[in-house]
Coordinates of C-alpha atoms and ligand atoms in Angstrom, one line a residue:
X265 CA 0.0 0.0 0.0
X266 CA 1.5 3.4 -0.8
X267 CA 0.3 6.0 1.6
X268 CA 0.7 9.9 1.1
X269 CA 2.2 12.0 4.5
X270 CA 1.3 15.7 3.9
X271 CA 3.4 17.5 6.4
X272 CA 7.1 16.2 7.9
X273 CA 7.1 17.9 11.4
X274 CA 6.3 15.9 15.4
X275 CA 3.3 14.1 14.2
X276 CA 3.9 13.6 10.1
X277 CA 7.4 12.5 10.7
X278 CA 5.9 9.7 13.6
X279 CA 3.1 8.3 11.2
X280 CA 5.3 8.2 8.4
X281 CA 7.9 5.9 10.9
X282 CA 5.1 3.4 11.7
X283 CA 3.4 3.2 8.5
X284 CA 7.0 2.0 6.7
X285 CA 7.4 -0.4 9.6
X286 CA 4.1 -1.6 9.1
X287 CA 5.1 -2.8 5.5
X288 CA 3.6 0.3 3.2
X289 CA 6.0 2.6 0.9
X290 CA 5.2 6.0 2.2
X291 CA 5.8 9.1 0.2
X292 CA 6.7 12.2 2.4
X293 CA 6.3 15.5 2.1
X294 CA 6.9 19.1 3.4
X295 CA 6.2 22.5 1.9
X296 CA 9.9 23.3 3.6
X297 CA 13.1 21.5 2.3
X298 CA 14.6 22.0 5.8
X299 CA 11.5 20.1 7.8
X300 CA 11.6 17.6 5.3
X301 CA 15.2 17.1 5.3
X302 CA 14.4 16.9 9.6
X303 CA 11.5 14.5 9.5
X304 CA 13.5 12.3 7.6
X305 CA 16.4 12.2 9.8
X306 CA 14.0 11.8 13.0
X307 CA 12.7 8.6 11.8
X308 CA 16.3 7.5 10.5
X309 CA 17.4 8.1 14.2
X310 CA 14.1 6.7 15.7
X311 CA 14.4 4.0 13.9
X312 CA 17.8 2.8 14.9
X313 CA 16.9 3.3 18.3
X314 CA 14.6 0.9 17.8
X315 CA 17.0 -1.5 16.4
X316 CA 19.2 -0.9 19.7
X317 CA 16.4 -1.7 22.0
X318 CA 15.4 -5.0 20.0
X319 CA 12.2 -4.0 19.1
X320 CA 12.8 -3.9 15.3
X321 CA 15.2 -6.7 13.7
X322 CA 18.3 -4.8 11.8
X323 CA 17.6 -6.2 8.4
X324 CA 13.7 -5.1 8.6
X325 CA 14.8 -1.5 9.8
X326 CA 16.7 -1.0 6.5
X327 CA 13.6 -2.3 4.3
X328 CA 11.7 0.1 6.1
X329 CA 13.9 3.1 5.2
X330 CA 14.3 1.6 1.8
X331 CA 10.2 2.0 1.6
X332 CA 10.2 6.5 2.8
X333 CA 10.4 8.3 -0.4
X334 CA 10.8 12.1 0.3
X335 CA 8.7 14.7 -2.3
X336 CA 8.8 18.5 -3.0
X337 CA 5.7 18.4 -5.0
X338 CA 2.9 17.7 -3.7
X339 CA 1.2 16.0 -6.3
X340 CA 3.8 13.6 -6.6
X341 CA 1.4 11.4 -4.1
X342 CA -1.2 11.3 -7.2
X343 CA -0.7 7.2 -7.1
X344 CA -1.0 7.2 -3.5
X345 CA -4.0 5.2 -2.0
X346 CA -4.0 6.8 1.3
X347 CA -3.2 10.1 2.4
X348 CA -2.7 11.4 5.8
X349 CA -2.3 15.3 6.4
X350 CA -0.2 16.4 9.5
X351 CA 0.0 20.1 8.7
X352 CA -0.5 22.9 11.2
X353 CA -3.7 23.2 12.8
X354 CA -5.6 25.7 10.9
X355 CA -8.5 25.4 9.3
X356 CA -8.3 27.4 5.8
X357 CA -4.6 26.1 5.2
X358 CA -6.0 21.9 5.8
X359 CA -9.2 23.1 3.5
X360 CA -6.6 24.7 0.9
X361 CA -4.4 21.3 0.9
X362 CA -7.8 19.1 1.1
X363 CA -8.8 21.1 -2.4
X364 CA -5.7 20.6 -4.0
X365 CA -5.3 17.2 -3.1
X366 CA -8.8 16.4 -4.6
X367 CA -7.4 17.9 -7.5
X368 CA -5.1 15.4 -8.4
X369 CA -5.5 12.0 -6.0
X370 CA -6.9 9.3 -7.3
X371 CA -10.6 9.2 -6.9
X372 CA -10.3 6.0 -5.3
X373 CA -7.8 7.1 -2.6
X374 CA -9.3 8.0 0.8
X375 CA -7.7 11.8 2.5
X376 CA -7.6 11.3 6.4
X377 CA -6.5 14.2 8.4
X378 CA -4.7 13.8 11.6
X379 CA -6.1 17.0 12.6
X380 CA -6.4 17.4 16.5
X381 CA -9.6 19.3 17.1
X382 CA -11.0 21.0 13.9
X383 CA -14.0 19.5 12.0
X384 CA -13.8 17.0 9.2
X385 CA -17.1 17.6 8.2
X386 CA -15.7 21.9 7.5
X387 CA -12.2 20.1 5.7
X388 CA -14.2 17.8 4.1
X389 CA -16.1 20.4 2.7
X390 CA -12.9 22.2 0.8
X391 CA -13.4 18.5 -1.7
X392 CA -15.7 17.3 -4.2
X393 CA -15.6 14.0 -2.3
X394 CA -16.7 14.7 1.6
X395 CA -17.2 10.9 1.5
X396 CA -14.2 9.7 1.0
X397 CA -12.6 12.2 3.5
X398 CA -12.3 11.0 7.8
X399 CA -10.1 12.2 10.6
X400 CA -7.3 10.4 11.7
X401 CA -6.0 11.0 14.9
X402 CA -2.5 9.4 16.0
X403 CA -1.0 10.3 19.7
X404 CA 2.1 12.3 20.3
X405 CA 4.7 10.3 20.0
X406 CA 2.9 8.0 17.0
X407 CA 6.0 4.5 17.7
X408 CA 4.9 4.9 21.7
X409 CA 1.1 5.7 21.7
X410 CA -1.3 2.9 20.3
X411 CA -4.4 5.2 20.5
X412 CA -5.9 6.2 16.7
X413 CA -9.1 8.3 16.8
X414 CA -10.9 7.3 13.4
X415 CA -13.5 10.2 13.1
X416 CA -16.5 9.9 10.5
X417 CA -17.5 13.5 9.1
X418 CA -21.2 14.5 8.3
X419 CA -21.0 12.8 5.0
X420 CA -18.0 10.4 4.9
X421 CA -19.1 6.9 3.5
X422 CA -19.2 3.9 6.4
X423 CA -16.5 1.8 4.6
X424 CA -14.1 4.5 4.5
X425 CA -14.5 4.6 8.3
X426 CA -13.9 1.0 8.1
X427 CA -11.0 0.6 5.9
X428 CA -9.1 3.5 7.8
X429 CA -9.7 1.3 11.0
X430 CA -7.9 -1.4 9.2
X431 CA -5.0 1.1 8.1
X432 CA -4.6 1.4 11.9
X433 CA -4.6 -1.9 12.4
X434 CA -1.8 -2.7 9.8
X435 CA 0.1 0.3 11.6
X436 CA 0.1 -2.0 14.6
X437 CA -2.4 0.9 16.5
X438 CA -5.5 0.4 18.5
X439 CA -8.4 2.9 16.4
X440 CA -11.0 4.2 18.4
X441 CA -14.5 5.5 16.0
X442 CA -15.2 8.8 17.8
X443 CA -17.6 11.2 16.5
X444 CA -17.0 15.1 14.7
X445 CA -17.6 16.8 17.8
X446 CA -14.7 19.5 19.1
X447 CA -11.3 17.4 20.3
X448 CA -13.2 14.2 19.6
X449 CA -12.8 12.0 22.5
X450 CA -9.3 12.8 24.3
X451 CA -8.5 16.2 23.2
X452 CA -12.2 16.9 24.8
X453 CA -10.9 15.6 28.2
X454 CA -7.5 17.1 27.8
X455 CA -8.4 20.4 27.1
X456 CA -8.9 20.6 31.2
X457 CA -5.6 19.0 31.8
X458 CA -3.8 21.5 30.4
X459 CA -6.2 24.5 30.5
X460 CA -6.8 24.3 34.5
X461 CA -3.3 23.9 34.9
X462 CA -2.2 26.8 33.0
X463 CA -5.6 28.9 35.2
X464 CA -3.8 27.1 38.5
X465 CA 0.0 28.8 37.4
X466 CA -1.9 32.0 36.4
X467 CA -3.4 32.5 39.7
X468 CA 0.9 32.5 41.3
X469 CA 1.0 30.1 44.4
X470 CA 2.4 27.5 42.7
X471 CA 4.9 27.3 40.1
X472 CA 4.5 24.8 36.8
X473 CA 7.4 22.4 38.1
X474 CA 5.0 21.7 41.1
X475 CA 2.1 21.1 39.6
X476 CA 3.6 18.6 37.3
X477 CA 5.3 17.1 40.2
X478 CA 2.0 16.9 42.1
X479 CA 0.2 15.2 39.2
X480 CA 2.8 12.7 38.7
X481 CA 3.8 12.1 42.2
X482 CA 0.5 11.7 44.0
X483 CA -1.6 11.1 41.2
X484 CA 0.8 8.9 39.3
X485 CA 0.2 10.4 35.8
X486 CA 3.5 9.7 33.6
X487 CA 3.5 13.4 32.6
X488 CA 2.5 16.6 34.3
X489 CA 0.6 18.9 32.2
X490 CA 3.9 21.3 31.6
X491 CA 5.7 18.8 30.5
X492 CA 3.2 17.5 28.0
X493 CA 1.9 20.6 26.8
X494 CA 6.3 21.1 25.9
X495 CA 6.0 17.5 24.5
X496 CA 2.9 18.6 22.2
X497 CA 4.5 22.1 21.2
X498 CA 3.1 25.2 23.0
X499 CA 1.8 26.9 19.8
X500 CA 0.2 23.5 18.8
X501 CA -1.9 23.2 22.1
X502 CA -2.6 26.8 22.0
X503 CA -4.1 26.3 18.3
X504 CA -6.5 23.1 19.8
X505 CA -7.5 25.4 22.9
X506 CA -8.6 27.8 20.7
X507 CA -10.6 26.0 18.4
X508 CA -12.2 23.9 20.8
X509 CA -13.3 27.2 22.3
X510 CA -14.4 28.2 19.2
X511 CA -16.4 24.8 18.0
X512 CA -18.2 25.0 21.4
X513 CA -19.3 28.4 20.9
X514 CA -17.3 30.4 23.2
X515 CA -18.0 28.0 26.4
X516 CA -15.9 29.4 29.2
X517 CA -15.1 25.9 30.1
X518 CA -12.8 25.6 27.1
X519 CA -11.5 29.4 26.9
X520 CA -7.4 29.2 26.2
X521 CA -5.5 30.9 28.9
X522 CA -2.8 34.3 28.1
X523 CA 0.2 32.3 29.2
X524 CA -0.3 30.2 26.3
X525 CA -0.2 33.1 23.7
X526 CA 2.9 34.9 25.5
X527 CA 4.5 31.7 25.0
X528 CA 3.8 31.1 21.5
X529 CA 4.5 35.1 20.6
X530 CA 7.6 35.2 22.3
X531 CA 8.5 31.6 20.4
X532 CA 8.9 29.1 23.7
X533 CA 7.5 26.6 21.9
X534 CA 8.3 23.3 24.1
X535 CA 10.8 21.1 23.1
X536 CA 11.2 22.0 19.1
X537 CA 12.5 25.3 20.0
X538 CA 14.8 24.2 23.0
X539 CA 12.5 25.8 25.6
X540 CA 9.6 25.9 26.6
X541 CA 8.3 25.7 30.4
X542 CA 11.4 23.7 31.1
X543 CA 14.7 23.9 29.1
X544 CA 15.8 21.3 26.6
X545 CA 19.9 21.7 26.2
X546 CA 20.0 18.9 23.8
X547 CA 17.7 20.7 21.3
X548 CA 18.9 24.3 22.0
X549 CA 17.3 25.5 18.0
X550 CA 14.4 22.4 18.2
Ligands
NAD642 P1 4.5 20.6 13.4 O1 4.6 22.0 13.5 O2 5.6 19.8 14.1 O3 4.6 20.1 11.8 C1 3.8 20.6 10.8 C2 4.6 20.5 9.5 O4 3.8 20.9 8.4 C3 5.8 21.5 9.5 O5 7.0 20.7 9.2 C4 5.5 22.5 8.4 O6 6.7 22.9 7.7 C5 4.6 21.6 7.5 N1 3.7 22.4 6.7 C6 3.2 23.7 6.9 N2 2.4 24.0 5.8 C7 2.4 23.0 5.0 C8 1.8 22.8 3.7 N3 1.0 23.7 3.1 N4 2.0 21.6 3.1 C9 2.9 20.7 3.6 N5 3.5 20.8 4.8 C10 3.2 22.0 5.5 O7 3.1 20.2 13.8 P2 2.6 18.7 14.4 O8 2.7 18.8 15.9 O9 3.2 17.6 13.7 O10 1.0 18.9 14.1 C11 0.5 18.5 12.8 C12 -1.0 18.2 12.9 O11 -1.2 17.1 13.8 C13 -1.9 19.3 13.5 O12 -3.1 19.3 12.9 C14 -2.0 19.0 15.0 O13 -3.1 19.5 15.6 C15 -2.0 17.5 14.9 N6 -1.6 16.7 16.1 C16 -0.6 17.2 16.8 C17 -0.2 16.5 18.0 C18 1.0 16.9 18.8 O14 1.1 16.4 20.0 N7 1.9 17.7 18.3 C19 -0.9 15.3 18.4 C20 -2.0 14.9 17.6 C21 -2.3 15.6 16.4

């Protein structure tokens, strides 16, 4: 199976990775040479390290890498039979890629998004083929995190649903069906992990490093919410907060909190840029 990855960066880079260990040529692109060029040596390195740990027999890592084709163009993926967009979360730039994609992909080929919290129904809406368009949703990182949300727009066609569930499958993940309704199923319940953390910091008793100790220590979570909104990117959870908030109408519940947007204006971004609430040494330019 040949499957089209729109978008090289944290989460294009991971689904790329499992979908060439999982036996399908994948064709990779990236509107910049550089993130290409980065995505491409992530999954080289991830890769090996899986080799090292014994999860991934030496011989079967190289077929893999033999299998990731990187592409400037992105109708290049016009034979692809699956296509998964990991672009930024914004809604008119996934609608402008969904419309040129329906341009040229076969008309047999299904377009999933891994969007986070935006509807499919509204990107499905950019195509002439709403049916044959679903959501996607891999886990940050996509090797460690089994979970795949497979999200059914207003008029995507049952056996697309079902046939992305088995694309899951073959990429050894556990898919979930979860319905178009803001942050689907996890991203709902997380907006409250982060969001009431970030109102807990903005109130000054406590510092982040607390909280997250806190959660972890007592409450035996692996991550505190600081670290994992650094994990998800800061600019990236700020985008999801904010159109969650938006999908549900302005409900306070959901409303993004102001440290988020100093962060992302003043570029602490988590660890891609080096820093984010915590410092990252080892990734000082992300
Ligand atoms: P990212 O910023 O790491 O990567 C996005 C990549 O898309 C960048 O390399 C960028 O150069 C590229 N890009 C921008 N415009 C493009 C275009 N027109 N065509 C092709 N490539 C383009 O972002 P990410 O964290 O990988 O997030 C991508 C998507 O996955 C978003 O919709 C996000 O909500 C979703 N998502 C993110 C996470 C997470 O934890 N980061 C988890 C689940 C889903």
């Amino acid at each position: 199976m040949t499957i089209g990855v729109v978008g090289a960066g944290t989460m294009g880079a991971g689904i790329a990775q499992v979908a060439i260990l999982g036996g399908c040529r994948v064709l990779l692109h990236d509107a910049l040479d550089a993130a290409l060029a980065k995505g491409r040596s992530r999954i080289a390195q991830s890769v090996s390290r899986a080799v090292e740990r014994g999860h991934v027999q030496a011989d079967a890592a190289e077929e893999a890498l033999s299998r990731l084709e990187s592409i400037t163009h992105l109708t290049e993926m016009r034979d692809a039979e699956f296509i998964i967009e990991a672009a930024p979360e914004d809604l008119s730039l996934k609608q402008r890629l969904f419309a040129e994609l329906d341009g040229f992909a076969d008309p047999g080929a299904i377009l999933a998004t891994n969007t986070s919290s935006l509807s499919i129904t509204a990107i499905a809406g950019a195509t002439t083929r709403p049916d044959r368009v679903v959501g996607m949703h891999f886990f940050n990182p996509v090797p460690a995190m089994a979970l795949v949300e497979v999200v059914a727009g207003q008029r995507t066609d049952p056996g697309v649903v079902d046939e992305t569930m088995a694309v899951a499958r073959r990429l050894g993940k556990t898919p979930v069906r979860a319905k178009d309704t803001p942050g689907f199923i996890v991203n709902r319940i997380a907006r409250h992990f982060s969001l009431e953390a970030l109102r807990i910091l903005g109130e000054g008793r406590v510092t982040y490093d607390q909280i997250d100790r806190v959660v972890k220590g007592a409450g035996r979570f692996r991550m505190g919410p600081f670290e994992l909104m650094d994990l998800i990117g800061i600019d990236v959870n700020f985008a999801v907060s904010r159109s969650v908030y938006e999908a549900f109408f302005h409900d306070p519940r959901f409303r993004p909190h102001p440290i988020q947007q100093r962060m992302v204006e003043s570029g602490l971004l988590g660890r891609k840029t080096g820093r984010g609430f915590y410092e990252y040494p080892d990734n000082p330019k992300g």
